């Protein structure tokens, strides 16, 4: 055994580094409010900084310090950017266990605790989502992969079809379109459903489009509902879509990557009325359920469908003939080796019970309403829609700013905010127009933080408007 290898695997060294790391991260959590929410750097600056660290060979402690300092701080109350949750620290501790044991999750004999916990997490969440007792599913690596897996299952269940296609909102996440391409359905494999002013699918348009597709010799196989859409957080009318899917014998998939979690809250579950009709549901635990990315549940109303997508032989791993071999999860998921994703959720569930998720969902959804209220009070700001939950879109529209300049000014506002490092919001285009977009993922954000962010937006907007006048 070389001295180097002995050092790399030393339990004593691990103990020392581990204690130091926990202190470092706990200090970080305590002090995060004092850091800039989004330390700004260009890709080249970042690359150079880390190249220097690598070249001078430094301790793990110093590397961790640099990573912490350079990262976007999701635990900062002015983080209002993308839909990634600040994880509960205990879920991060679970990752340490998972990484050190590294047992993989393809077959039961390699990943016994992870497999058992995964079954229980799926069972509990299927029930919390209001799905039938026959429901089953598994954890997988991201909403995009879960959506693809569900649609592959829909295709497998349908069997051979002429010119297959699916129907989905024109505002659905792009991964649905990508899944259609992966399945080789081509341009005509997707029918974009028109939406109303709040970007909800217009149910009255679905039947005619299905019938038109059939008349053209195409085969609609699936109908996809968004719960909710990515850009604006709009929930499609799932109950009505589910009814149409049943009437036409289509697979009904709900992309609930972001919003299916609202089913856990009595205050907000009306948004996913009809979720139980879905043949399959995607739920990202890393968006609204307090665990690190990426942790996604894919649920099937009929548990047997969970085995349908990747049914194939792999002699060295999987036994033949046992169709519902629940404990060998690689039979169902795209992944072979997989992290112990279940541990993250399991530790939270066992420590705090499902109430903690309800508290979280209610907390961030109420922040969404608060932000909308504040925006409405500001004459220079225009709210896109009353938010369904925690995604809020708005823009700066000063009276003396001509409509033609609004996109440019809002882009510049976001750019200046990003460079200032003080707050993190993003932007999107809705109906071709630029909007500022906040996802309120941090339950510790206060109304004061929201006001501060809006003040900065308005102040940059006013500066830019004045500048425009000076330039002429
Ligand atoms: C509605 C929706 N579906 C799918 C995805 C993709 O999820 P993931 O990033 O976990 O692959 C997102 C991500 O933003 C989303 O908002």
Short mmCIF file of C-alpha atoms and ligand atoms in Angstrom, two decimals:
data_model
loop_
_atom_site.label_atom_id
_atom_site.label_comp_id
_atom_site.label_asym_id
_atom_site.label_seq_id
_atom_site.Cartn_x
_atom_site.Cartn_y
_atom_site.Cartn_z
CA UNK A 1 0.00 0.00 0.00
CA UNK A 2 1.48 3.35 -0.95
CA UNK A 3 1.74 6.14 1.57
CA UNK A 4 -0.39 8.34 -0.68
CA UNK A 5 -3.24 5.84 -0.84
CA UNK A 6 -3.11 5.30 2.90
CA UNK A 7 -3.42 9.04 3.41
CA UNK A 8 -6.27 9.36 0.89
CA UNK A 9 -8.31 6.72 2.74
CA UNK A 10 -7.32 7.64 6.30
CA UNK A 11 -10.27 7.56 8.75
CA UNK A 12 -8.38 9.98 10.99
CA UNK A 13 -7.93 12.45 8.15
CA UNK A 14 -11.59 12.09 7.24
CA UNK A 15 -12.68 12.76 10.81
CA UNK A 16 -10.60 15.92 10.95
CA UNK A 17 -11.67 17.20 7.53
CA UNK A 18 -15.28 16.23 8.19
CA UNK A 19 -15.51 18.13 11.47
CA UNK A 20 -13.89 21.14 9.85
CA UNK A 21 -16.29 20.93 6.90
CA UNK A 22 -19.39 20.76 9.07
CA UNK A 23 -18.16 23.80 11.00
CA UNK A 24 -17.44 25.58 7.73
CA UNK A 25 -20.92 24.84 6.36
CA UNK A 26 -22.70 25.65 9.64
CA UNK A 27 -20.82 28.99 9.78
CA UNK A 28 -21.87 29.55 6.19
CA UNK A 29 -25.55 28.95 7.00
CA UNK A 30 -25.34 31.28 9.99
CA UNK A 31 -23.65 34.06 8.04
CA UNK A 32 -25.08 33.66 4.55
CA UNK A 33 -27.19 36.83 4.87
CA UNK A 34 -24.01 38.87 4.97
CA UNK A 35 -22.72 37.52 1.66
CA UNK A 36 -23.76 38.76 -1.77
CA UNK A 37 -26.62 36.48 -2.90
CA UNK A 38 -24.99 35.94 -6.27
CA UNK A 39 -21.22 36.59 -6.41
CA UNK A 40 -20.69 37.63 -9.99
CA UNK A 41 -17.90 36.28 -12.19
CA UNK A 42 -17.51 35.69 -15.89
CA UNK A 43 -16.82 32.11 -17.07
CA UNK A 44 -13.19 33.08 -17.81
CA UNK A 45 -12.68 34.58 -14.35
CA UNK A 46 -14.09 31.47 -12.71
CA UNK A 47 -11.96 29.19 -14.85
CA UNK A 48 -8.82 31.15 -14.03
CA UNK A 49 -9.53 31.16 -10.30
CA UNK A 50 -9.97 27.40 -10.17
CA UNK A 51 -7.01 26.78 -12.46
CA UNK A 52 -4.84 28.68 -10.00
CA UNK A 53 -6.17 26.64 -7.09
CA UNK A 54 -5.44 23.41 -8.93
CA UNK A 55 -1.96 24.52 -9.88
CA UNK A 56 -0.95 25.51 -6.38
CA UNK A 57 -2.35 22.28 -4.82
CA UNK A 58 -4.27 23.29 -1.77
CA UNK A 59 -6.19 21.61 1.07
CA UNK A 60 -9.78 20.40 0.69
CA UNK A 61 -10.75 23.00 3.30
CA UNK A 62 -9.48 25.82 1.07
CA UNK A 63 -11.13 24.35 -2.01
CA UNK A 64 -14.45 24.11 -0.15
CA UNK A 65 -14.04 27.70 1.03
CA UNK A 66 -13.52 28.88 -2.54
CA UNK A 67 -16.49 26.90 -3.84
CA UNK A 68 -18.72 28.31 -1.13
CA UNK A 69 -17.55 31.87 -1.74
CA UNK A 70 -18.00 31.67 -5.51
CA UNK A 71 -21.41 30.00 -5.55
CA UNK A 72 -24.88 31.42 -5.89
CA UNK A 73 -26.26 31.29 -2.35
CA UNK A 74 -29.62 29.56 -2.36
CA UNK A 75 -29.92 29.97 1.40
CA UNK A 76 -29.63 33.74 1.04
CA UNK A 77 -33.03 35.41 1.53
CA UNK A 78 -32.51 37.43 -1.65
CA UNK A 79 -32.02 34.35 -3.77
CA UNK A 80 -35.13 34.40 -5.99
CA UNK A 81 -33.73 32.82 -9.13
CA UNK A 82 -34.28 29.39 -10.64
CA UNK A 83 -36.50 26.65 -9.29
CA UNK A 84 -33.96 24.96 -7.07
CA UNK A 85 -34.67 24.69 -3.38
CA UNK A 86 -32.19 25.60 -0.62
CA UNK A 87 -31.86 22.09 0.77
CA UNK A 88 -32.55 21.33 4.42
CA UNK A 89 -29.09 20.69 5.90
CA UNK A 90 -30.01 17.20 7.09
CA UNK A 91 -30.71 16.21 3.48
CA UNK A 92 -27.18 17.35 2.60
CA UNK A 93 -25.79 15.22 5.43
CA UNK A 94 -27.57 12.26 3.88
CA UNK A 95 -25.58 12.85 0.72
CA UNK A 96 -22.36 12.46 2.61
CA UNK A 97 -23.47 9.02 3.79
CA UNK A 98 -24.60 8.07 0.31
CA UNK A 99 -21.35 9.23 -1.27
CA UNK A 100 -19.13 7.49 1.21
CA UNK A 101 -20.97 4.16 1.08
CA UNK A 102 -21.40 4.44 -2.71
CA UNK A 103 -23.39 1.26 -2.91
CA UNK A 104 -25.23 1.99 -6.15
CA UNK A 105 -28.88 1.16 -6.55
CA UNK A 106 -29.25 -1.08 -9.57
CA UNK A 107 -29.98 -4.30 -7.73
CA UNK A 108 -31.15 -4.99 -4.23
CA UNK A 109 -28.12 -6.96 -3.15
CA UNK A 110 -25.89 -3.92 -3.80
CA UNK A 111 -28.20 -1.23 -2.45
CA UNK A 112 -30.36 -2.81 0.25
CA UNK A 113 -31.15 0.19 2.50
CA UNK A 114 -31.48 2.56 -0.45
CA UNK A 115 -33.89 0.22 -2.20
CA UNK A 116 -36.05 -0.32 0.87
CA UNK A 117 -36.16 3.41 1.59
CA UNK A 118 -36.98 4.18 -2.04
CA UNK A 119 -40.03 1.90 -1.93
CA UNK A 120 -41.23 3.57 1.26
CA UNK A 121 -40.62 7.11 -0.04
CA UNK A 122 -42.56 6.29 -3.20
CA UNK A 123 -45.39 4.67 -1.21
CA UNK A 124 -45.72 7.64 1.14
CA UNK A 125 -45.55 10.24 -1.59
CA UNK A 126 -47.95 8.37 -3.86
CA UNK A 127 -50.40 8.55 -1.00
CA UNK A 128 -49.60 12.22 -0.23
CA UNK A 129 -50.19 13.01 -3.92
CA UNK A 130 -53.60 11.39 -3.61
CA UNK A 131 -52.79 8.61 -6.09
CA UNK A 132 -54.59 5.26 -6.01
CA UNK A 133 -53.28 2.47 -3.74
CA UNK A 134 -52.23 0.64 -6.93
CA UNK A 135 -49.71 3.38 -7.68
CA UNK A 136 -46.00 2.70 -7.73
CA UNK A 137 -42.89 4.28 -9.15
CA UNK A 138 -39.24 5.01 -8.50
CA UNK A 139 -36.73 7.79 -8.07
CA UNK A 140 -34.70 9.00 -11.00
CA UNK A 141 -32.29 11.72 -12.04
CA UNK A 142 -34.30 14.79 -12.90
CA UNK A 143 -37.65 15.89 -14.22
CA UNK A 144 -36.46 15.77 -17.82
CA UNK A 145 -35.51 12.11 -17.56
CA UNK A 146 -38.69 11.28 -15.63
CA UNK A 147 -40.86 12.90 -18.31
CA UNK A 148 -39.03 11.01 -21.05
CA UNK A 149 -39.39 7.75 -19.12
CA UNK A 150 -43.13 8.31 -18.65
CA UNK A 151 -43.63 9.05 -22.33
CA UNK A 152 -41.58 6.02 -23.37
CA UNK A 153 -43.93 4.02 -21.18
CA UNK A 154 -46.97 5.56 -22.86
CA UNK A 155 -45.53 4.59 -26.22
CA UNK A 156 -44.74 1.05 -25.06
CA UNK A 157 -48.23 0.61 -23.66
CA UNK A 158 -49.85 1.86 -26.85
CA UNK A 159 -47.85 -0.40 -29.14
CA UNK A 160 -46.98 0.28 -32.78
CA UNK A 161 -48.63 3.42 -34.17
CA UNK A 162 -48.74 5.33 -37.43
CA UNK A 163 -47.31 8.84 -37.08
CA UNK A 164 -47.49 8.95 -33.26
CA UNK A 165 -47.86 12.26 -31.47
CA UNK A 166 -48.69 13.84 -28.12
CA UNK A 167 -50.49 17.00 -27.10
CA UNK A 168 -49.04 19.50 -24.65
CA UNK A 169 -49.26 23.19 -23.76
CA UNK A 170 -47.25 25.53 -25.94
CA UNK A 171 -45.74 26.75 -22.64
CA UNK A 172 -44.68 23.35 -21.27
CA UNK A 173 -41.07 22.76 -20.28
CA UNK A 174 -38.83 22.19 -23.30
CA UNK A 175 -37.93 18.69 -22.13
CA UNK A 176 -41.28 17.41 -23.41
CA UNK A 177 -40.38 18.48 -26.92
CA UNK A 178 -36.94 16.98 -26.42
CA UNK A 179 -38.54 13.68 -25.34
CA UNK A 180 -40.57 13.68 -28.55
CA UNK A 181 -37.37 14.09 -30.54
CA UNK A 182 -35.61 11.37 -28.57
CA UNK A 183 -38.51 9.05 -29.37
CA UNK A 184 -38.00 9.83 -33.03
CA UNK A 185 -41.49 11.25 -33.55
CA UNK A 186 -40.14 14.26 -35.43
CA UNK A 187 -41.67 17.70 -35.86
CA UNK A 188 -45.17 16.33 -36.25
CA UNK A 189 -44.86 14.31 -33.04
CA UNK A 190 -45.96 17.26 -30.94
CA UNK A 191 -49.20 19.21 -31.03
CA UNK A 192 -48.92 22.46 -29.11
CA UNK A 193 -52.10 23.30 -27.27
CA UNK A 194 -53.17 26.95 -27.25
CA UNK A 195 -53.50 28.71 -23.90
CA UNK A 196 -55.50 31.54 -22.34
CA UNK A 197 -54.20 34.87 -21.03
CA UNK A 198 -52.64 33.19 -17.97
CA UNK A 199 -51.09 30.52 -20.20
CA UNK A 200 -53.46 27.74 -19.04
CA UNK A 201 -54.30 25.15 -21.67
CA UNK A 202 -57.65 25.88 -23.29
CA UNK A 203 -59.52 22.66 -22.77
CA UNK A 204 -62.09 23.54 -25.45
CA UNK A 205 -59.27 23.37 -28.03
CA UNK A 206 -58.05 19.90 -27.11
CA UNK A 207 -60.83 17.75 -28.60
CA UNK A 208 -60.79 19.45 -32.02
CA UNK A 209 -57.01 19.08 -32.20
CA UNK A 210 -57.14 15.38 -31.33
CA UNK A 211 -59.82 14.81 -33.94
CA UNK A 212 -57.98 16.83 -36.55
CA UNK A 213 -54.81 14.82 -35.91
CA UNK A 214 -56.73 11.58 -36.34
CA UNK A 215 -58.27 12.79 -39.56
CA UNK A 216 -54.77 13.55 -40.84
CA UNK A 217 -53.74 9.96 -40.17
CA UNK A 218 -51.71 10.74 -37.06
CA UNK A 219 -52.02 8.79 -33.81
CA UNK A 220 -52.33 10.84 -30.62
CA UNK A 221 -50.90 8.70 -27.84
CA UNK A 222 -50.56 11.00 -24.86
CA UNK A 223 -51.87 14.22 -23.40
CA UNK A 224 -49.50 16.09 -21.07
CA UNK A 225 -50.60 18.56 -18.40
CA UNK A 226 -48.23 21.03 -16.73
CA UNK A 227 -48.39 21.45 -12.98
CA UNK A 228 -47.07 23.98 -13.32
CA UNK A 229 -45.39 25.66 -16.30
CA UNK A 230 -41.80 26.71 -15.80
CA UNK A 231 -41.85 30.33 -16.86
CA UNK A 232 -44.99 31.57 -15.12
CA UNK A 233 -45.92 28.82 -12.68
CA UNK A 234 -49.34 28.33 -14.27
CA UNK A 235 -51.28 25.15 -13.48
CA UNK A 236 -53.19 23.52 -16.33
CA UNK A 237 -56.76 22.35 -15.57
CA UNK A 238 -55.83 18.75 -14.82
CA UNK A 239 -59.30 17.47 -14.00
CA UNK A 240 -60.65 18.54 -17.39
CA UNK A 241 -57.56 17.39 -19.30
CA UNK A 242 -57.72 14.03 -17.54
CA UNK A 243 -61.35 13.67 -18.60
CA UNK A 244 -60.47 14.34 -22.24
CA UNK A 245 -57.60 11.85 -22.07
CA UNK A 246 -59.95 9.19 -20.70
CA UNK A 247 -62.56 9.90 -23.38
CA UNK A 248 -60.02 9.49 -26.16
CA UNK A 249 -58.02 6.65 -24.61
CA UNK A 250 -54.85 8.74 -24.33
CA UNK A 251 -52.13 8.33 -21.75
CA UNK A 252 -52.40 11.26 -19.34
CA UNK A 253 -49.04 12.42 -18.04
CA UNK A 254 -48.70 15.26 -15.55
CA UNK A 255 -45.41 17.12 -15.49
CA UNK A 256 -45.58 18.12 -11.85
CA UNK A 257 -41.82 18.59 -11.57
CA UNK A 258 -42.29 21.94 -9.90
CA UNK A 259 -45.84 22.04 -8.64
CA UNK A 260 -47.17 18.58 -7.85
CA UNK A 261 -45.88 19.23 -4.33
CA UNK A 262 -48.81 21.60 -3.71
CA UNK A 263 -50.93 18.45 -3.26
CA UNK A 264 -49.38 18.26 0.22
CA UNK A 265 -50.96 21.54 1.26
CA UNK A 266 -54.70 21.75 2.04
CA UNK A 267 -54.47 25.46 1.23
CA UNK A 268 -53.08 24.94 -2.28
CA UNK A 269 -54.08 21.45 -3.38
CA UNK A 270 -57.02 22.75 -5.42
CA UNK A 271 -54.39 23.72 -8.02
CA UNK A 272 -53.82 20.04 -8.87
CA UNK A 273 -57.42 18.87 -8.72
CA UNK A 274 -57.57 15.84 -10.99
CA UNK A 275 -53.94 14.80 -10.41
CA UNK A 276 -55.20 11.36 -9.38
CA UNK A 277 -56.45 10.80 -12.94
CA UNK A 278 -52.89 10.87 -14.28
CA UNK A 279 -51.37 7.67 -15.65
CA UNK A 280 -47.98 9.07 -14.68
CA UNK A 281 -46.74 12.01 -12.60
CA UNK A 282 -43.30 13.60 -12.39
CA UNK A 283 -42.33 15.26 -9.10
CA UNK A 284 -38.98 16.95 -8.48
CA UNK A 285 -38.07 16.80 -4.81
CA UNK A 286 -35.31 19.33 -5.46
CA UNK A 287 -37.74 22.05 -6.53
CA UNK A 288 -40.32 22.27 -3.75
CA UNK A 289 -39.44 19.50 -1.31
CA UNK A 290 -36.28 20.64 0.41
CA UNK A 291 -33.73 18.12 -0.90
CA UNK A 292 -30.62 18.56 -3.03
CA UNK A 293 -30.70 18.22 -6.80
CA UNK A 294 -31.36 16.01 -8.47
CA UNK A 295 -34.06 13.86 -6.89
CA UNK A 296 -37.15 13.08 -8.92
CA UNK A 297 -40.06 10.76 -8.30
CA UNK A 298 -41.87 9.19 -11.24
CA UNK A 299 -45.22 7.76 -10.21
CA UNK A 300 -47.58 5.50 -12.17
CA UNK A 301 -51.27 5.18 -11.34
CA UNK A 302 -51.08 1.51 -12.23
CA UNK A 303 -47.88 0.34 -10.58
CA UNK A 304 -47.37 -2.34 -13.25
CA UNK A 305 -46.72 0.40 -15.80
CA UNK A 306 -43.59 1.33 -13.90
CA UNK A 307 -42.01 -1.84 -15.30
CA UNK A 308 -43.06 -1.24 -18.87
CA UNK A 309 -40.52 1.27 -20.19
CA UNK A 310 -37.25 -0.58 -19.89
CA UNK A 311 -38.40 -4.16 -19.97
CA UNK A 312 -35.38 -6.04 -21.31
CA UNK A 313 -32.94 -8.76 -20.39
CA UNK A 314 -29.71 -8.07 -18.55
CA UNK A 315 -28.65 -11.50 -17.40
CA UNK A 316 -25.83 -10.47 -15.16
CA UNK A 317 -28.01 -8.05 -13.19
CA UNK A 318 -31.64 -8.94 -13.47
CA UNK A 319 -33.43 -12.20 -13.05
CA UNK A 320 -35.76 -13.13 -15.89
CA UNK A 321 -39.39 -13.91 -15.39
CA UNK A 322 -40.11 -11.92 -12.27
CA UNK A 323 -42.00 -9.07 -13.83
CA UNK A 324 -42.65 -7.07 -10.72
CA UNK A 325 -39.30 -7.47 -9.16
CA UNK A 326 -39.67 -4.32 -7.08
CA UNK A 327 -36.35 -4.57 -5.33
CA UNK A 328 -34.18 -4.53 -8.45
CA UNK A 329 -34.86 -0.95 -9.38
CA UNK A 330 -32.70 -0.85 -12.50
CA UNK A 331 -35.46 -2.86 -14.17
CA UNK A 332 -37.57 0.25 -14.15
CA UNK A 333 -35.29 3.27 -14.18
CA UNK A 334 -33.05 4.54 -16.97
CA UNK A 335 -30.08 4.48 -14.62
CA UNK A 336 -28.14 1.38 -13.79
CA UNK A 337 -25.94 2.64 -10.96
CA UNK A 338 -27.78 5.37 -9.07
CA UNK A 339 -27.10 7.45 -5.99
CA UNK A 340 -29.06 6.62 -2.86
CA UNK A 341 -31.56 9.36 -3.71
CA UNK A 342 -34.12 7.99 -1.28
CA UNK A 343 -31.99 8.75 1.78
CA UNK A 344 -32.35 12.50 1.27
CA UNK A 345 -36.13 12.33 1.39
CA UNK A 346 -36.30 9.54 3.95
CA UNK A 347 -34.25 11.43 6.55
CA UNK A 348 -36.51 14.46 6.24
CA UNK A 349 -39.66 12.36 6.39
CA UNK A 350 -38.52 10.37 9.39
CA UNK A 351 -37.18 13.42 11.27
CA UNK A 352 -40.05 15.84 10.69
CA UNK A 353 -42.94 13.97 9.03
CA UNK A 354 -44.83 15.26 5.97
CA UNK A 355 -45.90 18.41 7.83
CA UNK A 356 -42.51 19.97 7.13
CA UNK A 357 -43.19 19.82 3.38
CA UNK A 358 -46.61 21.36 3.83
CA UNK A 359 -45.06 24.18 5.88
CA UNK A 360 -42.51 24.75 3.14
CA UNK A 361 -45.05 24.80 0.30
CA UNK A 362 -47.35 27.16 2.18
CA UNK A 363 -44.43 29.40 3.14
CA UNK A 364 -43.08 29.92 -0.36
CA UNK A 365 -46.54 30.10 -1.97
CA UNK A 366 -47.51 32.84 0.46
CA UNK A 367 -44.32 34.70 -0.43
CA UNK A 368 -45.48 34.57 -4.05
CA UNK A 369 -48.74 36.28 -3.08
CA UNK A 370 -46.88 38.88 -1.02
CA UNK A 371 -44.57 39.72 -3.90
CA UNK A 372 -47.55 40.09 -6.25
CA UNK A 373 -49.23 42.42 -3.74
CA UNK A 374 -46.11 44.60 -3.53
CA UNK A 375 -45.75 44.74 -7.31
CA UNK A 376 -49.36 45.85 -7.71
CA UNK A 377 -48.67 48.75 -5.36
CA UNK A 378 -45.92 50.12 -7.62
CA UNK A 379 -47.19 52.10 -10.60
CA UNK A 380 -43.98 51.52 -12.55
CA UNK A 381 -44.20 47.76 -12.29
CA UNK A 382 -46.58 45.48 -14.13
CA UNK A 383 -47.48 42.04 -12.79
CA UNK A 384 -47.94 39.37 -15.45
CA UNK A 385 -50.59 37.44 -13.47
CA UNK A 386 -51.64 36.74 -9.93
CA UNK A 387 -49.24 33.86 -9.20
CA UNK A 388 -50.65 30.39 -8.63
CA UNK A 389 -47.76 29.65 -6.28
CA UNK A 390 -44.18 30.85 -5.90
CA UNK A 391 -43.23 31.90 -9.45
CA UNK A 392 -43.84 35.60 -10.09
CA UNK A 393 -43.26 37.46 -13.36
CA UNK A 394 -43.33 41.22 -13.72
CA UNK A 395 -41.65 44.05 -15.59
CA UNK A 396 -40.68 47.66 -15.32
CA UNK A 397 -43.02 49.85 -17.36
CA UNK A 398 -42.39 53.51 -16.58
CA UNK A 399 -44.99 55.78 -18.16
CA UNK A 400 -42.35 57.60 -20.19
CA UNK A 401 -40.75 54.39 -21.40
CA UNK A 402 -42.11 53.57 -24.87
CA UNK A 403 -43.34 50.01 -25.33
CA UNK A 404 -40.58 49.39 -27.84
CA UNK A 405 -37.86 50.02 -25.21
CA UNK A 406 -39.36 47.89 -22.47
CA UNK A 407 -37.68 44.63 -23.40
CA UNK A 408 -34.25 46.23 -23.61
CA UNK A 409 -34.66 48.09 -20.32
CA UNK A 410 -35.87 45.02 -18.45
CA UNK A 411 -32.97 42.99 -19.82
CA UNK A 412 -30.60 45.68 -18.62
CA UNK A 413 -32.23 45.77 -15.20
CA UNK A 414 -31.66 42.07 -14.79
CA UNK A 415 -28.10 42.38 -16.10
CA UNK A 416 -27.23 45.15 -13.66
CA UNK A 417 -28.80 43.29 -10.76
CA UNK A 418 -26.81 40.19 -11.63
CA UNK A 419 -23.55 42.10 -11.87
CA UNK A 420 -24.24 43.84 -8.56
CA UNK A 421 -24.33 40.41 -6.95
CA UNK A 422 -26.81 41.62 -4.38
CA UNK A 423 -29.84 39.71 -5.42
CA UNK A 424 -30.61 36.89 -7.80
CA UNK A 425 -33.60 37.01 -10.10
CA UNK A 426 -33.90 35.73 -13.66
CA UNK A 427 -35.80 36.70 -16.76
CA UNK A 428 -38.08 35.07 -19.28
CA UNK A 429 -40.06 35.88 -22.39
CA UNK A 430 -43.83 35.69 -22.27
CA UNK A 431 -45.71 36.20 -25.52
CA UNK A 432 -42.48 37.55 -26.94
CA UNK A 433 -41.96 40.16 -24.20
CA UNK A 434 -39.20 40.22 -21.61
CA UNK A 435 -40.31 39.79 -17.99
CA UNK A 436 -38.33 39.62 -14.79
CA UNK A 437 -38.98 36.32 -13.05
CA UNK A 438 -38.67 35.37 -9.41
CA UNK A 439 -39.04 31.92 -7.95
CA UNK A 440 -39.40 32.21 -4.20
CA UNK A 441 -37.73 29.08 -2.96
CA UNK A 442 -36.33 30.33 0.30
CA UNK A 443 -38.90 30.15 3.11
CA UNK A 444 -36.75 32.58 5.12
CA UNK A 445 -37.16 35.38 2.58
CA UNK A 446 -39.10 38.20 4.24
CA UNK A 447 -41.42 40.88 2.94
CA UNK A 448 -38.53 43.25 3.67
CA UNK A 449 -36.29 41.29 1.26
CA UNK A 450 -38.99 41.44 -1.41
CA UNK A 451 -39.37 45.19 -0.96
CA UNK A 452 -35.62 45.66 -1.16
CA UNK A 453 -35.43 43.70 -4.41
CA UNK A 454 -38.29 45.70 -5.95
CA UNK A 455 -36.68 48.95 -4.88
CA UNK A 456 -33.49 47.96 -6.69
CA UNK A 457 -35.44 47.01 -9.81
CA UNK A 458 -37.33 50.30 -9.80
CA UNK A 459 -34.24 52.36 -9.09
CA UNK A 460 -32.23 50.77 -11.94
CA UNK A 461 -35.30 51.12 -14.18
CA UNK A 462 -35.60 54.81 -13.38
CA UNK A 463 -31.88 55.38 -14.00
CA UNK A 464 -32.12 53.67 -17.37
CA UNK A 465 -35.25 55.61 -18.31
CA UNK A 466 -33.59 58.91 -17.39
CA UNK A 467 -30.48 57.92 -19.33
CA UNK A 468 -32.58 57.18 -22.36
CA UNK A 469 -33.94 60.70 -22.21
CA UNK A 470 -30.51 62.25 -21.85
CA UNK A 471 -29.31 60.30 -24.88
CA UNK A 472 -32.45 61.32 -26.73
C1 LIG B 1 -42.23 21.94 -15.40
C2 LIG B 1 -40.83 21.40 -15.49
N1 LIG B 1 -40.62 20.19 -16.00
C3 LIG B 1 -39.38 19.65 -16.09
C4 LIG B 1 -38.28 20.37 -15.68
C5 LIG B 1 -36.92 19.76 -15.81
O1 LIG B 1 -36.55 19.26 -14.57
P1 LIG B 1 -35.03 18.85 -14.24
O2 LIG B 1 -34.26 20.11 -14.23
O3 LIG B 1 -35.15 18.20 -12.89
O4 LIG B 1 -34.59 17.90 -15.31
C6 LIG B 1 -38.44 21.64 -15.15
C7 LIG B 1 -37.27 22.43 -14.72
O5 LIG B 1 -37.29 23.59 -14.54
C8 LIG B 1 -39.75 22.17 -15.04
O6 LIG B 1 -39.98 23.39 -14.54
#
